[in-house]
Short mmCIF file of C-alpha atoms in Angstrom, two decimals:
data_model
loop_
_atom_site.label_atom_id
_atom_site.label_comp_id
_atom_site.label_asym_id
_atom_site.label_seq_id
_atom_site.Cartn_x
_atom_site.Cartn_y
_atom_site.Cartn_z
CA MET H 1 0.00 0.00 0.00
CA THR H 2 1.11 3.58 -0.60
CA PRO H 3 2.42 5.21 2.56
CA HIS H 4 0.57 8.32 3.73
CA PHE H 5 3.87 10.16 4.09
CA HIS H 6 7.18 9.18 2.55
CA LEU H 7 10.09 11.48 3.22
CA SER H 8 13.52 10.57 1.93
CA GLY H 9 16.68 12.51 2.66
CA GLY H 10 14.67 15.34 4.16
CA THR H 11 16.80 18.30 5.23
CA VAL H 12 15.50 21.60 6.59
CA ASN H 13 17.72 24.63 7.12
CA PHE H 14 16.75 27.76 8.99
CA GLY H 15 19.43 30.18 7.87
CA ALA H 16 22.72 28.62 8.94
CA THR H 17 21.05 26.20 11.37
CA VAL H 18 20.27 22.69 10.23
CA ALA H 19 16.97 21.81 11.90
CA LEU H 20 16.51 18.46 10.15
CA ARG H 21 19.31 16.43 8.60
CA ASN H 22 18.85 13.72 5.97
CA VAL H 23 15.71 12.27 7.54
CA HIS H 24 14.05 9.14 6.15
CA PHE H 25 10.52 8.61 7.34
CA TYR H 26 7.34 6.90 6.25
CA LEU H 27 3.90 6.40 7.71
CA GLU H 28 1.92 3.39 6.48
CA PRO H 29 -1.89 3.23 6.49
CA GLY H 30 -3.20 2.12 9.88
CA GLU H 31 0.04 2.76 11.75
CA PHE H 32 0.27 4.60 15.05
CA VAL H 33 3.68 6.24 15.06
CA VAL H 34 5.01 8.35 17.89
CA LEU H 35 7.75 10.88 17.20
CA LEU H 36 9.91 11.34 20.29
CA GLY H 37 12.80 13.62 21.14
CA ALA H 38 14.00 16.27 23.54
CA ASN H 39 13.04 19.94 23.17
CA GLY H 40 14.68 21.42 20.11
CA SER H 41 15.37 18.02 18.52
CA GLY H 42 13.35 18.97 15.43
CA LYS H 43 10.05 17.15 16.04
CA THR H 44 7.80 20.08 15.20
CA THR H 45 9.98 21.01 12.22
CA MET H 46 9.69 17.48 10.90
CA VAL H 47 5.91 17.44 11.24
CA LYS H 48 5.65 20.84 9.56
CA ALA H 49 7.92 19.64 6.77
CA LEU H 50 5.69 16.59 6.25
CA LEU H 51 2.69 18.90 5.91
CA GLY H 52 4.47 21.32 3.59
CA LEU H 53 4.35 24.14 6.15
CA VAL H 54 8.15 24.30 6.24
CA PRO H 55 10.01 23.93 2.94
CA LEU H 56 12.59 21.18 2.51
CA SER H 57 16.06 22.37 1.61
CA LYS H 58 16.88 18.92 0.31
CA GLY H 59 15.08 15.63 -0.10
CA ARG H 60 11.84 14.33 -1.51
CA LEU H 61 8.39 14.12 0.05
CA ASP H 62 5.44 12.15 -1.26
CA VAL H 63 2.05 12.57 0.39
CA PHE H 64 -0.44 9.79 -0.37
CA GLY H 65 1.85 8.78 -3.23
CA THR H 66 1.88 12.26 -4.80
CA PRO H 67 4.80 14.68 -4.74
CA LEU H 68 3.93 17.41 -2.21
CA ALA H 69 3.83 20.20 -4.81
CA LYS H 70 1.07 18.37 -6.69
CA PHE H 71 -0.86 17.14 -3.64
CA ARG H 72 -4.37 18.64 -3.43
CA ASP H 73 -6.40 16.11 -1.46
CA TRP H 74 -5.98 17.95 1.85
CA GLY H 75 -9.16 16.54 3.32
CA ARG H 76 -7.26 13.29 3.92
CA ILE H 77 -5.02 14.95 6.53
CA GLY H 78 -6.14 16.21 9.91
CA TYR H 79 -3.64 18.37 11.80
CA VAL H 80 -3.61 19.39 15.45
CA PRO H 81 -0.87 22.00 15.85
CA GLN H 82 1.09 22.64 19.01
CA ARG H 83 -0.88 25.42 20.59
CA ALA H 84 -1.24 26.65 24.13
CA SER H 85 -4.83 27.78 23.73
CA ALA H 86 -7.71 27.67 21.29
CA ALA H 87 -8.70 31.26 22.06
CA SER H 88 -8.32 34.03 19.48
CA GLY H 89 -9.00 37.77 19.33
CA VAL H 90 -12.75 37.38 18.77
CA PRO H 91 -14.97 34.85 20.57
CA ALA H 92 -15.64 31.69 18.58
CA SER H 93 -17.90 28.83 19.55
CA ALA H 94 -16.63 25.25 19.59
CA PHE H 95 -18.89 24.57 16.60
CA GLU H 96 -17.34 27.41 14.59
CA VAL H 97 -13.77 26.33 15.37
CA VAL H 98 -14.47 22.73 14.38
CA LEU H 99 -16.30 23.89 11.25
CA ALA H 100 -13.09 25.61 10.11
CA GLY H 101 -11.51 22.16 9.90
CA ARG H 102 -14.15 21.13 7.39
CA LEU H 103 -12.99 23.52 4.64
CA ALA H 104 -10.89 20.97 2.77
CA ARG H 105 -13.97 18.81 2.16
CA SER H 106 -16.44 21.61 1.58
CA ARG H 107 -17.15 24.66 -0.58
CA LYS H 108 -15.19 27.69 0.51
CA TRP H 109 -17.81 30.40 -0.07
CA GLY H 110 -21.21 31.05 1.42
CA LEU H 111 -22.66 29.22 4.38
CA HIS H 112 -21.82 25.70 5.53
CA THR H 113 -23.94 22.83 4.26
CA ARG H 114 -26.00 20.30 6.17
CA ASP H 115 -23.29 17.73 5.50
CA ASP H 116 -20.71 20.05 7.11
CA ALA H 117 -22.91 20.38 10.19
CA ARG H 118 -23.21 16.60 10.42
CA ALA H 119 -19.42 16.12 10.17
CA VAL H 120 -18.85 18.77 12.85
CA ARG H 121 -21.39 17.12 15.18
CA GLU H 122 -19.79 13.71 14.67
CA ALA H 123 -16.31 15.09 15.27
CA LEU H 124 -17.44 16.74 18.50
CA GLU H 125 -19.11 13.50 19.61
CA LEU H 126 -15.89 11.57 18.98
CA VAL H 127 -14.04 13.77 21.47
CA ASP H 128 -17.01 13.83 23.84
CA MET H 129 -17.65 17.55 23.42
CA ALA H 130 -21.01 17.48 21.61
CA ASP H 131 -22.84 19.11 24.52
CA LYS H 132 -20.41 22.05 24.47
CA HIS H 133 -20.76 23.02 20.80
CA ARG H 134 -22.27 26.42 21.60
CA GLU H 135 -19.67 27.30 24.24
CA PRO H 136 -17.06 29.93 23.35
CA VAL H 137 -13.74 28.06 23.22
CA GLU H 138 -11.91 30.55 25.45
CA THR H 139 -14.18 29.63 28.38
CA LEU H 140 -13.34 25.91 28.10
CA SER H 141 -10.64 24.23 30.18
CA GLY H 142 -7.24 23.49 28.62
CA GLY H 143 -8.13 19.84 28.10
CA GLN H 144 -11.48 20.72 26.53
CA GLN H 145 -9.86 23.28 24.19
CA GLN H 146 -7.43 20.60 23.13
CA ARG H 147 -10.30 18.24 22.37
CA VAL H 148 -12.00 20.93 20.28
CA LEU H 149 -8.80 21.29 18.23
CA ILE H 150 -8.71 17.52 17.74
CA ALA H 151 -12.36 17.63 16.65
CA ARG H 152 -11.40 20.32 14.14
CA ALA H 153 -8.83 17.94 12.66
CA LEU H 154 -11.46 15.17 12.56
CA ALA H 155 -14.14 17.32 10.91
CA GLY H 156 -12.52 16.84 7.51
CA GLU H 157 -12.93 13.05 7.98
CA PRO H 158 -9.21 12.46 7.44
CA ASP H 159 -7.33 9.21 6.83
CA VAL H 160 -4.38 10.36 8.89
CA LEU H 161 -4.21 12.44 12.03
CA VAL H 162 -1.07 14.44 12.76
CA LEU H 163 -0.86 15.76 16.32
CA ASP H 164 1.94 17.94 17.67
CA GLU H 165 2.34 17.51 21.45
CA PRO H 166 -1.38 17.65 22.08
CA VAL H 167 -1.20 16.75 25.75
CA SER H 168 1.46 19.18 26.91
CA GLY H 169 -0.05 21.06 29.81
CA VAL H 170 -2.99 18.65 30.17
CA ASP H 171 -3.40 16.73 33.43
CA LEU H 172 -2.91 12.97 33.63
CA GLU H 173 -6.61 12.11 33.80
CA HIS H 174 -7.26 13.99 30.57
CA GLN H 175 -4.17 12.47 28.99
CA GLU H 176 -5.65 9.05 29.65
CA SER H 177 -9.04 9.90 28.16
CA PHE H 178 -7.21 11.49 25.23
CA ALA H 179 -5.20 8.29 24.73
CA THR H 180 -8.44 6.28 24.75
CA THR H 181 -9.90 8.55 22.06
CA LEU H 182 -6.77 8.25 19.92
CA GLY H 183 -6.79 4.46 20.31
CA GLU H 184 -10.40 4.31 19.14
CA LEU H 185 -9.66 6.50 16.13
CA ASN H 186 -6.70 4.32 15.22
CA ARG H 187 -8.72 1.12 15.55
CA GLY H 188 -11.38 2.80 13.41
CA GLY H 189 -8.86 2.79 10.56
CA ARG H 190 -7.15 6.16 10.80
CA SER H 191 -3.40 6.28 11.01
CA VAL H 192 -1.86 8.51 13.62
CA LEU H 193 1.40 10.45 13.77
CA LEU H 194 1.82 11.81 17.25
CA VAL H 195 4.60 14.09 18.45
CA ALA H 196 5.28 13.58 22.12
CA HIS H 197 7.84 14.41 24.72
CA ALA H 198 7.58 10.93 26.23
CA LEU H 199 5.72 7.73 25.52
CA GLY H 200 3.67 8.01 28.72
CA VAL H 201 0.09 6.80 28.67
CA ILE H 202 -0.01 6.22 24.92
CA GLU H 203 2.63 3.47 25.01
CA PRO H 204 0.22 0.52 24.56
CA LEU H 205 -1.28 2.09 21.43
CA VAL H 206 1.94 2.78 19.57
CA SER H 207 3.01 0.51 16.72
CA ARG H 208 6.32 2.27 16.00
CA ALA H 209 8.46 4.91 17.67
CA VAL H 210 10.82 7.29 15.90
CA VAL H 211 13.36 9.23 17.94
CA LEU H 212 14.87 12.50 16.74
CA THR H 213 18.11 13.80 18.22
CA GLN H 214 19.40 17.15 17.06
CA GLY H 215 17.58 16.90 13.77
CA GLU H 216 18.55 13.31 12.97
CA VAL H 217 16.58 10.08 13.30
CA THR H 218 18.44 8.04 15.92
CA TYR H 219 15.88 5.30 16.40
CA ASP H 220 13.05 3.84 14.34
CA GLY H 221 11.38 0.69 15.59
CA LYS H 222 9.30 -0.88 18.33
CA PRO H 223 8.37 1.40 21.22
CA LEU H 224 10.85 0.04 23.75
CA ARG H 225 10.69 0.41 27.48
CA GLU H 226 14.13 2.12 27.41
CA LEU H 227 12.75 4.95 25.30
CA HIS H 228 9.99 5.33 27.77
CA ASP H 229 12.34 5.34 30.74
CA SER H 230 15.05 7.55 29.29
CA HIS H 231 12.44 10.16 28.42
CA VAL H 232 10.26 10.02 31.45
CA HIS H 233 12.56 9.52 34.38
CA HIS H 234 15.81 11.09 33.29
CA HIS H 235 16.45 14.63 32.16
CA PRO H 236 14.37 15.27 29.09
CA HIS H 237 16.12 18.56 28.36
CA SER H 238 19.66 17.21 28.41
CA ALA H 239 21.41 16.39 25.17
CA GLU H 240 21.97 12.77 26.14
CA GLN H 241 21.67 10.39 23.24
CA PRO H 242 18.87 7.85 23.27
CA PRO H 243 19.97 4.28 22.52
CA ARG H 244 21.34 3.92 19.01
CA PHE H 245 20.29 0.84 17.11
CA SER H 246 22.11 -0.70 14.26
CA GLN H 247 19.14 -0.92 11.95
CA PRO H 248 18.97 2.09 9.65
CA ALA H 249 15.76 4.09 9.42
CA GLY H 250 14.44 2.55 6.25
CA GLY H 251 11.63 3.34 3.90
CA PRO H 252 8.83 0.93 3.06
CA ARG H 253 9.92 -2.14 1.23
CA MET W 1 -33.92 57.79 -11.84
CA ASP W 2 -37.15 59.58 -10.93
CA ILE W 3 -38.20 56.64 -8.82
CA PHE W 4 -34.99 56.86 -6.80
CA ALA W 5 -35.35 60.63 -6.44
CA SER W 6 -38.93 60.39 -5.23
CA ALA W 7 -38.11 57.49 -2.91
CA TRP W 8 -35.20 59.50 -1.50
CA ASN W 9 -37.38 62.59 -0.98
CA GLY W 10 -40.25 60.56 0.39
CA PHE W 11 -37.93 58.86 2.89
CA TRP W 12 -36.60 62.13 4.22
CA ASN W 13 -40.01 63.81 4.23
CA ALA W 14 -41.31 60.99 6.40
CA CYS W 15 -38.54 61.66 8.92
CA PRO W 16 -40.05 63.66 11.78
CA PHE W 17 -36.83 65.37 12.88
CA GLU W 18 -35.67 68.82 11.87
CA PHE W 19 -32.18 67.68 10.80
CA CYS W 20 -33.66 65.47 8.08
CA ARG W 21 -34.65 68.58 6.14
CA TRP W 22 -31.06 69.56 5.42
CA ASP W 23 -29.45 68.22 2.30
CA PHE W 24 -25.99 68.05 3.92
CA MET W 25 -27.41 66.05 6.85
CA GLN W 26 -29.14 63.58 4.53
CA LYS W 27 -25.90 62.91 2.71
CA ALA W 28 -23.91 62.76 5.94
CA LEU W 29 -26.31 60.25 7.48
CA VAL W 30 -26.17 57.98 4.44
CA ALA W 31 -22.38 58.12 4.15
CA ALA W 32 -21.95 57.50 7.88
CA ALA W 33 -24.41 54.59 7.82
CA LEU W 34 -22.58 52.94 4.91
CA VAL W 35 -19.22 53.29 6.60
CA GLY W 36 -20.73 52.21 9.92
CA VAL W 37 -21.78 48.80 8.65
CA THR W 38 -18.82 48.23 6.35
CA ALA W 39 -15.86 49.07 8.57
CA PRO W 40 -16.57 46.46 11.30
CA ALA W 41 -17.20 43.76 8.67
CA ILE W 42 -13.52 43.91 7.75
CA GLY W 43 -12.28 45.12 11.16
CA ILE W 44 -13.45 41.88 12.80
CA PHE W 45 -10.81 39.90 10.90
CA LEU W 46 -8.11 42.35 11.99
CA VAL W 47 -9.23 42.03 15.62
CA GLN W 48 -9.29 38.27 15.37
CA ARG W 49 -5.70 38.22 14.13
CA ARG W 50 -4.78 40.66 16.90
CA LEU W 51 -3.85 43.26 14.29
CA SER W 52 -6.24 45.92 15.58
CA LEU W 53 -3.82 48.71 14.78
CA MET W 54 -3.39 47.69 11.16
CA GLY W 55 -6.23 50.05 10.18
CA ASP W 56 -4.29 52.87 11.77
CA GLY W 57 -1.15 51.98 9.85
CA ILE W 58 -3.11 51.93 6.61
CA GLY W 59 -4.70 55.28 7.51
CA HIS W 60 -1.30 56.87 8.04
CA VAL W 61 -0.19 55.72 4.60
CA ALA W 62 -3.44 57.05 3.17
CA PHE W 63 -2.29 60.44 4.49
CA THR W 64 0.69 60.28 2.14
CA GLY W 65 -1.75 59.43 -0.63
CA VAL W 66 -3.92 62.45 0.20
CA ALA W 67 -0.85 64.68 0.11
CA ALA W 68 0.19 63.17 -3.22
CA GLY W 69 -3.26 64.03 -4.54
CA PHE W 70 -2.77 67.65 -3.58
CA LEU W 71 0.73 67.72 -5.02
CA PHE W 72 -0.25 66.25 -8.37
CA GLY W 73 -3.63 67.95 -8.55
CA THR W 74 -5.64 64.70 -8.69
CA LEU W 75 -8.53 63.56 -6.48
CA PRO W 76 -7.07 62.96 -2.99
CA LEU W 77 -9.52 60.09 -2.35
CA VAL W 78 -8.18 58.12 -5.31
CA THR W 79 -4.51 58.58 -4.43
CA ALA W 80 -5.35 57.89 -0.77
CA ILE W 81 -6.91 54.52 -1.61
CA MET W 82 -3.99 53.65 -3.89
CA ALA W 83 -1.47 54.51 -1.18
CA ALA W 84 -3.55 52.65 1.41
CA ILE W 85 -3.57 49.51 -0.73
CA LEU W 86 0.21 49.68 -1.20
CA GLY W 87 0.69 50.24 2.54
CA ALA W 88 -1.60 47.35 3.44
CA LEU W 89 0.20 45.01 1.05
CA ALA W 90 3.55 46.15 2.48
CA ILE W 91 2.42 45.42 6.05
CA GLU W 92 1.03 42.04 5.03
CA LEU W 93 4.13 40.98 3.11
CA MET W 94 6.51 42.13 5.85
CA ARG W 95 4.45 40.14 8.33
CA GLU W 96 4.33 37.06 6.11
CA ARG W 97 8.06 37.04 5.48
CA GLY W 98 8.44 36.82 9.23
CA ARG W 99 11.69 38.77 9.28
CA THR W 100 9.89 41.75 10.75
CA GLU W 101 7.46 41.33 13.63
CA GLY W 102 3.92 42.49 12.90
CA ASP W 103 4.15 45.44 15.28
CA VAL W 104 7.52 46.59 13.97
CA ALA W 105 6.20 46.41 10.40
CA LEU W 106 3.28 48.56 11.52
CA ALA W 107 5.59 51.07 13.19
CA VAL W 108 7.64 51.50 10.01
CA VAL W 109 4.46 52.09 8.00
CA PHE W 110 3.00 54.48 10.63
CA TYR W 111 5.92 56.84 10.69
CA GLY W 112 6.69 56.50 6.99
CA GLY W 113 3.09 57.41 6.18
CA ILE W 114 2.99 60.52 8.36
CA ALA W 115 6.47 61.70 7.34
CA GLY W 116 5.71 61.13 3.66
CA GLY W 117 2.41 62.97 3.99
CA ALA W 118 3.96 65.93 5.79
CA LEU W 119 6.72 66.11 3.20
CA LEU W 120 4.37 66.07 0.20
CA MET W 121 1.95 68.48 1.88
CA GLY W 122 4.84 70.89 2.41
CA LEU W 123 5.97 70.58 -1.21
CA SER W 124 2.45 71.17 -2.51
CA GLY W 125 1.87 74.18 -0.21
CA THR W 126 -1.52 72.84 0.98
CA SER W 127 -3.27 74.96 3.61
CA ASN W 128 -3.61 73.63 7.14
CA THR W 129 -7.41 73.81 6.96
CA ASN W 130 -7.41 71.43 4.04
CA ILE W 131 -5.12 69.03 5.89
CA LEU W 132 -7.40 69.09 8.93
CA THR W 133 -10.42 67.95 6.90
CA TYR W 134 -8.54 64.77 6.04
CA LEU W 135 -7.14 64.20 9.52
CA PHE W 136 -10.51 64.57 11.24
CA GLY W 137 -12.98 64.01 8.42
CA ALA W 138 -15.31 66.30 6.55
CA LEU W 139 -18.58 64.45 6.73
CA LEU W 140 -20.74 67.52 6.31
CA SER W 141 -19.16 68.28 2.95
CA VAL W 142 -19.65 64.82 1.36
CA ASN W 143 -21.10 65.11 -2.10
CA ARG W 144 -22.90 62.77 -4.44
CA PRO W 145 -19.74 61.10 -5.86
CA ASP W 146 -18.53 60.46 -2.30
CA ILE W 147 -21.78 58.68 -1.49
CA LEU W 148 -21.70 56.64 -4.68
CA ALA W 149 -18.09 55.64 -3.95
CA ALA W 150 -19.05 54.68 -0.39
CA LEU W 151 -22.02 52.69 -1.68
CA GLY W 152 -19.94 50.81 -4.26
CA ILE W 153 -17.17 50.02 -1.81
CA SER W 154 -19.65 48.96 0.88
CA ILE W 155 -21.27 46.51 -1.48
CA VAL W 156 -17.93 45.03 -2.57
CA VAL W 157 -16.43 44.82 0.93
CA LEU W 158 -19.57 43.58 2.69
CA GLY W 159 -20.23 41.13 -0.12
CA SER W 160 -16.69 39.67 0.03
CA ALA W 161 -16.73 39.51 3.82
CA MET W 162 -20.01 37.62 3.85
CA LEU W 163 -19.34 35.36 0.89
CA LEU W 164 -15.84 34.38 2.03
CA ARG W 165 -16.48 34.45 5.75
CA ARG W 166 -15.65 30.75 6.22
CA VAL W 167 -12.24 31.11 4.57
CA LEU W 168 -11.45 34.45 6.21
CA PHE W 169 -12.43 33.06 9.62
CA ALA W 170 -10.30 29.94 9.16
CA VAL W 171 -7.26 31.95 8.05
CA SER W 172 -7.58 34.55 10.81
CA TYR W 173 -8.07 31.81 13.38
CA ASP W 174 -5.21 29.51 12.40
CA GLU W 175 -3.11 30.13 9.30
CA GLU W 176 -1.32 26.79 9.32
CA VAL W 177 -4.43 24.67 9.62
CA ALA W 178 -6.13 26.80 6.96
CA ARG W 179 -3.16 26.18 4.67
CA ILE W 180 -3.38 22.43 5.03
CA SER W 181 -7.11 22.67 4.38
CA GLY W 182 -6.12 23.75 0.88
CA VAL W 183 -6.87 27.44 1.42
CA SER W 184 -4.62 30.00 -0.24
CA VAL W 185 -3.67 31.79 2.96
CA ARG W 186 -1.73 34.49 1.20
CA ALA W 187 -4.60 35.36 -1.14
CA ALA W 188 -7.00 35.52 1.81
CA ASN W 189 -4.67 37.76 3.83
CA LEU W 190 -4.05 40.06 0.88
CA LEU W 191 -7.79 40.25 0.27
CA VAL W 192 -8.37 41.37 3.86
CA ALA W 193 -5.52 43.89 3.55
CA VAL W 194 -6.87 45.39 0.33
CA ALA W 195 -10.46 45.42 1.62
CA ALA W 196 -9.22 47.15 4.78
CA ALA W 197 -7.35 49.69 2.64
CA ILE W 198 -10.31 50.71 0.49
CA THR W 199 -12.54 50.76 3.57
CA VAL W 200 -10.05 53.11 5.21
CA GLY W 201 -10.17 55.27 2.08
CA VAL W 202 -13.91 55.93 2.32
CA THR W 203 -14.02 55.92 6.12
CA MET W 204 -11.43 58.69 6.03
CA ARG W 205 -14.03 61.06 4.52
CA VAL W 206 -16.36 60.39 7.43
CA VAL W 207 -14.25 60.25 10.60
CA GLY W 208 -10.81 61.31 9.34
CA ILE W 209 -7.48 59.49 9.08
CA LEU W 210 -6.72 59.69 12.78
CA LEU W 211 -10.00 58.01 13.77
CA VAL W 212 -10.35 55.52 10.92
CA SER W 213 -9.16 52.57 12.95
CA GLY W 214 -11.76 53.34 15.61
CA MET W 215 -14.54 52.58 13.14
CA LEU W 216 -12.89 49.32 12.10
CA VAL W 217 -12.16 48.05 15.57
CA LEU W 218 -14.29 49.66 18.29
CA PRO W 219 -17.70 48.20 17.37
CA VAL W 220 -16.09 44.73 17.30
CA ALA W 221 -14.24 45.35 20.56
CA ALA W 222 -17.48 46.44 22.25
CA VAL W 223 -19.73 43.66 20.97
CA GLN W 224 -17.28 40.80 21.51
CA GLN W 225 -17.40 41.29 25.26
CA LEU W 226 -21.02 40.19 25.24
CA THR W 227 -21.06 37.51 22.53
CA ARG W 228 -20.24 33.82 22.57
CA SER W 229 -19.59 33.17 18.88
CA PHE W 230 -17.93 34.70 15.84
CA ASN W 231 -21.22 34.82 13.99
CA ALA W 232 -22.96 36.81 16.70
CA THR W 233 -19.97 39.14 16.96
CA PHE W 234 -20.05 39.73 13.21
CA VAL W 235 -23.75 40.60 13.08
CA GLY W 236 -23.66 42.55 16.35
CA SER W 237 -20.70 44.72 15.40
CA LEU W 238 -22.27 45.65 12.05
CA ALA W 239 -25.43 46.68 13.89
CA LEU W 240 -23.48 48.63 16.50
CA GLY W 241 -21.38 50.31 13.79
CA LEU W 242 -24.56 51.47 12.08
CA LEU W 243 -26.09 52.65 15.35
CA VAL W 244 -23.11 54.70 16.57
CA SER W 245 -22.62 56.25 13.11
CA ILE W 246 -26.17 57.54 12.88
CA ALA W 247 -26.28 58.55 16.54
CA GLY W 248 -22.93 60.30 16.12
CA VAL W 249 -24.07 62.37 13.15
CA VAL W 250 -27.29 63.39 14.92
CA THR W 251 -25.39 64.29 18.09
CA SER W 252 -22.92 66.36 16.12
CA TYR W 253 -25.82 68.29 14.59
CA TYR W 254 -27.22 69.28 17.98
CA LEU W 255 -23.85 69.88 19.66
CA ASP W 256 -22.36 71.56 16.60
CA ALA W 257 -19.32 69.31 17.06
CA PRO W 258 -17.23 67.43 14.44
CA PRO W 259 -19.17 64.24 13.50
CA GLY W 260 -16.01 62.09 13.32
CA ALA W 261 -15.41 62.79 16.98
CA THR W 262 -19.00 62.15 18.11
CA ILE W 263 -19.18 58.88 16.16
CA VAL W 264 -15.98 57.52 17.67
CA MET W 265 -16.87 58.79 21.15
CA GLY W 266 -20.18 56.98 20.78
CA ALA W 267 -18.33 53.77 19.93
CA ILE W 268 -16.13 54.23 23.00
CA VAL W 269 -19.18 54.77 25.21
CA ALA W 270 -20.61 51.53 23.79
CA PHE W 271 -17.30 49.79 24.55
CA VAL W 272 -17.30 51.01 28.16
CA LEU W 273 -20.96 50.07 28.67
CA ALA W 274 -20.29 46.60 27.23
CA SER W 275 -17.30 46.16 29.58
CA VAL W 276 -19.36 47.17 32.60
CA PHE W 277 -22.21 44.90 31.56
CA ALA W 278 -19.87 41.94 30.92
CA ARG W 279 -18.24 42.50 34.35
CA ALA W 280 -21.61 42.66 36.06
CA ARG W 281 -22.75 39.50 34.31
CA ALA W 282 -19.58 37.67 35.34
CA VAL W 283 -20.10 38.64 39.00
CA VAL W 284 -23.77 37.58 39.09
#
């Protein structure tokens, strides 16, 4: 099957700084991949590069089997960016925020359609926020705002969900309910690419872990207990290298 | 044309107030009403992106355009709108490139606009009285072409804001997610910038360059304290913009004060009342 994302030799430079160096990465349909690494290791840059939000200086990226420049089927991707809050300058209801995630599958002018409203309702139900659809997002708790942003990504009925540290700043109880939701979505057939600081509560769901260290992939394989330990109990901000494995980070065969 | 003329006369004859009898007041009320509903329709997207002062930056550049009009002997409104569009595009592109922070980009445009205007005004030898009508508005001297220009621009700006509200909301709310929804973020941002620029151009005739941003932003700032959704804020701020514009013109007639000032003061009163009401509601 065609991988959802296939990045080969991906390099991203910000001025003189190399943020991502010769990265090989793929995400197969149905996979649940977690992208781990310390702060500043290039996780967010890699995710943004996969979505075309940050240009590659070198390398090749295919999205759903199409070179990025020609890719148009954006409804297949749902993205939850790293964001402290869902609030903006003007009040917006949870419904309105989630509806914005529906644009890729819908007409861009005029009012939303009945089908859009249905997709928004379903997305809010999936994250257990249906009863809050009229609430202004800025009055919701951090965990609830996060769930609204996940619903926004789901409103386009995507095949793959890309989430950038969605549980940072969310308490453990909500992390667990979030993990349950993600597990259900994954079992429902969506693939998941999750950026995280540590494996934590999502460990049982993960099919593959990729570790970035200073912009390079230093591990790509089963989510091992060592990864968990070295990231949870040691010093996540130190530059210590996670275990290096002999197998190279390969593409799909 | 006769139908329009008789409808126009009939409308004003039906108005029970004394000020409705004056031709200059009729034109002022219509121009103010048009600007009152149009300015917040575009201002809401600036507020949402936390770029409330962008209207001010554009207004300052429009000042250079006005001065250029005087210098070259062309219609100041036309050169003002042209300069405003260029200024708005400059702010937007500086912001998009990311090398200059949004507020620094605005500062450059602010001071450049005023300095450029002062320079060109000096070269053209324009009188101070003339300059003042652009800085603080000259609503009572609006003529038929002004009203037609305001009407045309209102239709275009309101129409775009309503038709493209989904896209403009998505882009103002979260550029990155809008981009991966297949929206051309740059086109949407440039559209808002240009719409803001031409709105500033006509608003300038009503409240003046120095108060232009107030009309774009204050109705939104007042209403959003009481609303719970973007939709309600949109509708409410258009209604409030209309209300304060008409009330401001009427007040200026009785107080014999500049209408630009009474309109914007009215909007500020609405803002303060909304704050007090929102506070009170939060306590209860």
